[in-house]
Amino acid sequence: MSEAPHSSLETGLIGGIEKREIKIVPWRSEWRDMFHHHAERVQAALGPTLEGIEHIGSTSVAGLAAKPIIDILAIVQDPSREDRYLTALQAAGYELRVREPAFDEHRMFRTPERDVHIHVFPLDSAECRRYLLFRDYLRNCPETRDRYANLKRELSLKDWEDMNAYAEAKTAFIEQVIRQARQKDAPPS
C-alpha cells in the first residue's frame, strides 16, 4: 500500500502557534515598494515555475490601515510538488511556515523578520480568486475599506493567543464583502 502524498511532511503550522502583538498602522506607500522588491526576489528564485504573482492583503489596498506585513500571492502549477519551489524560496531567504494540503494545497513562507508572507496556491485555486475579489472590492469601495479598518483596529485591542485567531475573527466580515463583490460582478439576469 502506498503512502499518502503528504504523510511524511509536517502539515499545518510549522513550528506551532505563535503569540504576537497585533499592531494596526496607517497605510504606507512604501508597502508597494516592499511588494515589488519581494516579487522580484520570488520571480528570480522560481523562474518559469512561477505562473503569477500578486500583492494581496490589506497592505495592497491604498488607504487601508493594516498590520505592516506584506502578503504576496505566488501562483504555481502544483503546490504539492514542493521540489519545484521549496528549496528555491528557502535559498532566497524565506521560511516555510504553513503547509495545508487540504486547503487548495496552500503553502505559506515568510521572511525571518516576519514582515512578508508568501502564499503559494495553484492557478485554478478558488482561494486565489477570493483573495483578488476581496482586494479589488476594497480598492474600489472606500466605505467598505474604512469599515474593515475599524474592525481591524477594534480586534487589535484584544489579547490574541495566536495570529490565526485574530484572522478568524475577521472571517464573517470578509465573507460578507466577497458575497457583495460576487453580486456586483454577476451578469444581469
Short mmCIF file of C-alpha atoms in Angstrom, two decimals:
data_model
loop_
_atom_site.label_atom_id
_atom_site.label_comp_id
_atom_site.label_asym_id
_atom_site.label_seq_id
_atom_site.Cartn_x
_atom_site.Cartn_y
_atom_site.Cartn_z
CA MET A 1 0.00 0.00 0.00
CA SER A 2 1.43 3.40 -0.94
CA GLU A 3 1.77 6.30 1.45
CA ALA A 4 -0.47 9.35 1.21
CA PRO A 5 1.41 12.10 -0.65
CA HIS A 6 1.92 14.25 2.44
CA SER A 7 2.12 11.64 5.19
CA SER A 8 5.83 12.21 5.87
CA LEU A 9 5.60 16.02 5.74
CA GLU A 10 4.71 18.24 8.67
CA THR A 11 1.38 19.90 7.94
CA GLY A 12 -0.36 22.88 9.46
CA LEU A 13 1.69 25.50 11.28
CA ILE A 14 5.37 24.64 11.01
CA GLY A 15 6.77 25.50 14.42
CA GLY A 16 3.39 25.72 16.17
CA ILE A 17 1.24 28.57 17.42
CA GLU A 18 2.89 31.96 17.96
CA LYS A 19 1.60 34.77 20.11
CA ARG A 20 2.35 38.14 18.53
CA GLU A 21 1.18 41.67 19.14
CA ILE A 22 -1.40 42.83 16.60
CA LYS A 23 -0.45 46.37 15.61
CA ILE A 24 -2.56 48.21 13.04
CA VAL A 25 -0.86 51.20 11.42
CA PRO A 26 -1.94 53.73 8.77
CA TRP A 27 -1.34 52.68 5.16
CA ARG A 28 2.17 53.39 3.86
CA SER A 29 3.15 53.88 0.23
CA GLU A 30 6.45 52.05 0.83
CA TRP A 31 4.45 48.81 1.12
CA ARG A 32 4.14 48.90 -2.68
CA ASP A 33 7.93 49.10 -2.96
CA MET A 34 8.35 46.22 -0.50
CA PHE A 35 5.95 44.14 -2.58
CA HIS A 36 7.87 44.88 -5.79
CA HIS A 37 11.20 44.07 -4.11
CA HIS A 38 9.97 40.70 -2.84
CA ALA A 39 8.07 39.93 -6.05
CA GLU A 40 11.37 40.32 -7.93
CA ARG A 41 13.12 38.03 -5.44
CA VAL A 42 10.42 35.38 -5.79
CA GLN A 43 10.44 35.67 -9.60
CA ALA A 44 14.23 35.33 -9.68
CA ALA A 45 14.10 32.31 -7.36
CA LEU A 46 11.30 30.45 -9.12
CA GLY A 47 11.73 31.42 -12.77
CA PRO A 48 9.21 29.66 -15.02
CA THR A 49 7.75 27.71 -12.07
CA LEU A 50 6.01 30.94 -11.04
CA GLU A 51 2.84 31.41 -13.07
CA GLY A 52 1.69 34.64 -11.46
CA ILE A 53 2.33 36.97 -8.55
CA GLU A 54 0.01 39.50 -6.88
CA HIS A 55 0.08 41.88 -3.94
CA ILE A 56 -2.84 40.87 -1.71
CA GLY A 57 -3.99 41.59 1.83
CA SER A 58 -4.51 44.92 3.50
CA THR A 59 -1.16 46.41 2.51
CA SER A 60 -2.25 46.12 -1.14
CA VAL A 61 -5.19 48.49 -0.62
CA ALA A 62 -4.21 52.18 -0.64
CA GLY A 63 -5.65 53.98 2.37
CA LEU A 64 -6.34 50.83 4.39
CA ALA A 65 -4.82 50.63 7.86
CA ALA A 66 -3.04 47.30 8.28
CA LYS A 67 -0.60 45.14 10.13
CA PRO A 68 2.74 46.02 8.49
CA ILE A 69 3.02 42.60 6.84
CA ILE A 70 3.18 42.34 3.04
CA ASP A 71 1.06 39.47 1.71
CA ILE A 72 2.04 38.06 -1.67
CA LEU A 73 0.12 35.54 -3.74
CA ALA A 74 2.53 33.30 -5.67
CA ILE A 75 0.82 31.05 -8.19
CA VAL A 76 2.45 27.79 -9.25
CA GLN A 77 1.02 24.91 -11.25
CA ASP A 78 1.01 22.37 -8.40
CA PRO A 79 1.96 23.43 -4.85
CA SER A 80 2.04 19.78 -3.76
CA ARG A 81 5.21 19.46 -5.90
CA GLU A 82 7.39 21.23 -3.35
CA ASP A 83 10.50 20.02 -5.17
CA ARG A 84 9.76 22.70 -7.79
CA TYR A 85 9.88 25.69 -5.42
CA LEU A 86 10.56 24.93 -1.72
CA THR A 87 14.36 24.88 -1.83
CA ALA A 88 14.45 27.89 -4.18
CA LEU A 89 12.30 30.01 -1.86
CA GLN A 90 14.33 28.92 1.17
CA ALA A 91 17.57 29.82 -0.65
CA ALA A 92 16.04 33.25 -1.40
CA GLY A 93 15.60 33.78 2.35
CA TYR A 94 12.03 32.65 3.02
CA GLU A 95 11.00 30.13 5.69
CA LEU A 96 8.17 27.63 5.29
CA ARG A 97 5.56 28.43 7.95
CA VAL A 98 2.32 26.76 6.76
CA ARG A 99 1.60 23.59 4.81
CA GLU A 100 -2.11 22.95 4.21
CA PRO A 101 -2.70 20.20 1.63
CA ALA A 102 -6.47 20.20 2.33
CA PHE A 103 -6.73 23.97 1.70
CA ASP A 104 -6.06 24.15 -2.04
CA GLU A 105 -2.50 22.88 -1.38
CA HIS A 106 -1.71 26.19 0.34
CA ARG A 107 1.83 26.85 1.49
CA MET A 108 2.93 30.00 3.27
CA PHE A 109 6.50 31.23 3.51
CA ARG A 110 7.72 34.27 5.41
CA THR A 111 10.81 36.35 5.95
CA PRO A 112 12.78 35.79 9.16
CA GLU A 113 11.65 39.31 10.16
CA ARG A 114 8.03 38.13 9.67
CA ASP A 115 7.17 41.22 7.63
CA VAL A 116 6.43 39.39 4.36
CA HIS A 117 4.15 36.37 3.84
CA ILE A 118 4.18 34.49 0.54
CA HIS A 119 1.06 32.41 -0.05
CA VAL A 120 1.56 29.68 -2.66
CA PHE A 121 -1.57 28.41 -4.42
CA PRO A 122 -2.34 26.66 -7.71
CA LEU A 123 -3.50 28.66 -10.71
CA ASP A 124 -7.05 27.29 -10.62
CA SER A 125 -7.49 27.90 -6.89
CA ALA A 126 -10.80 29.25 -5.64
CA GLU A 127 -8.82 30.93 -2.85
CA CYS A 128 -6.78 32.93 -5.37
CA ARG A 129 -9.99 34.27 -6.84
CA ARG A 130 -11.33 35.10 -3.35
CA TYR A 131 -8.17 36.98 -2.34
CA LEU A 132 -8.27 39.05 -5.52
CA LEU A 133 -12.02 39.66 -5.37
CA PHE A 134 -11.74 40.90 -1.77
CA ARG A 135 -8.73 43.10 -2.55
CA ASP A 136 -10.31 44.63 -5.64
CA TYR A 137 -13.61 45.31 -3.87
CA LEU A 138 -11.82 47.13 -1.04
CA ARG A 139 -9.79 49.14 -3.56
CA ASN A 140 -13.00 50.29 -5.24
CA CYS A 141 -15.25 50.81 -2.22
CA PRO A 142 -13.82 53.31 0.31
CA GLU A 143 -16.78 52.88 2.69
CA THR A 144 -16.21 49.13 2.98
CA ARG A 145 -12.44 49.67 3.22
CA ASP A 146 -12.97 52.05 6.15
CA ARG A 147 -15.37 49.66 7.91
CA TYR A 148 -12.76 46.93 7.57
CA ALA A 149 -10.07 49.20 9.02
CA ASN A 150 -12.31 49.97 12.00
CA LEU A 151 -12.96 46.27 12.59
CA LYS A 152 -9.23 45.52 12.50
CA ARG A 153 -8.44 48.33 14.93
CA GLU A 154 -11.13 47.08 17.31
CA LEU A 155 -9.89 43.48 17.10
CA SER A 156 -6.28 44.56 17.59
CA LEU A 157 -7.15 45.76 21.10
CA LYS A 158 -7.82 42.18 22.25
CA ASP A 159 -5.16 39.86 23.61
CA TRP A 160 -4.89 37.09 21.00
CA GLU A 161 -3.10 33.83 21.82
CA ASP A 162 -2.45 33.31 18.12
CA MET A 163 -2.41 35.43 14.95
CA ASN A 164 -4.71 32.88 13.33
CA ALA A 165 -7.43 33.56 15.92
CA TYR A 166 -7.27 37.25 15.00
CA ALA A 167 -7.57 36.34 11.32
CA GLU A 168 -10.55 34.07 12.03
CA ALA A 169 -12.31 36.88 13.90
CA LYS A 170 -12.41 38.82 10.59
CA THR A 171 -13.96 35.95 8.63
CA ALA A 172 -17.63 36.97 8.82
CA PHE A 173 -16.82 40.46 7.51
CA ILE A 174 -14.62 39.10 4.73
CA GLU A 175 -17.27 36.58 3.65
CA GLN A 176 -19.90 39.33 3.54
CA VAL A 177 -17.66 41.50 1.33
CA ILE A 178 -16.93 38.60 -1.02
CA ARG A 179 -20.67 37.92 -1.37
CA GLN A 180 -21.24 41.60 -2.18
CA ALA A 181 -18.40 41.58 -4.70
CA ARG A 182 -19.79 38.49 -6.43
CA GLN A 183 -23.26 40.04 -6.63
CA LYS A 184 -21.77 43.20 -8.10
CA ASP A 185 -19.87 41.20 -10.73
CA ALA A 186 -22.78 38.89 -11.56
CA PRO A 187 -24.25 39.41 -15.03
CA PRO A 188 -27.77 40.86 -15.08
CA SER A 189 -30.50 38.23 -15.26
#
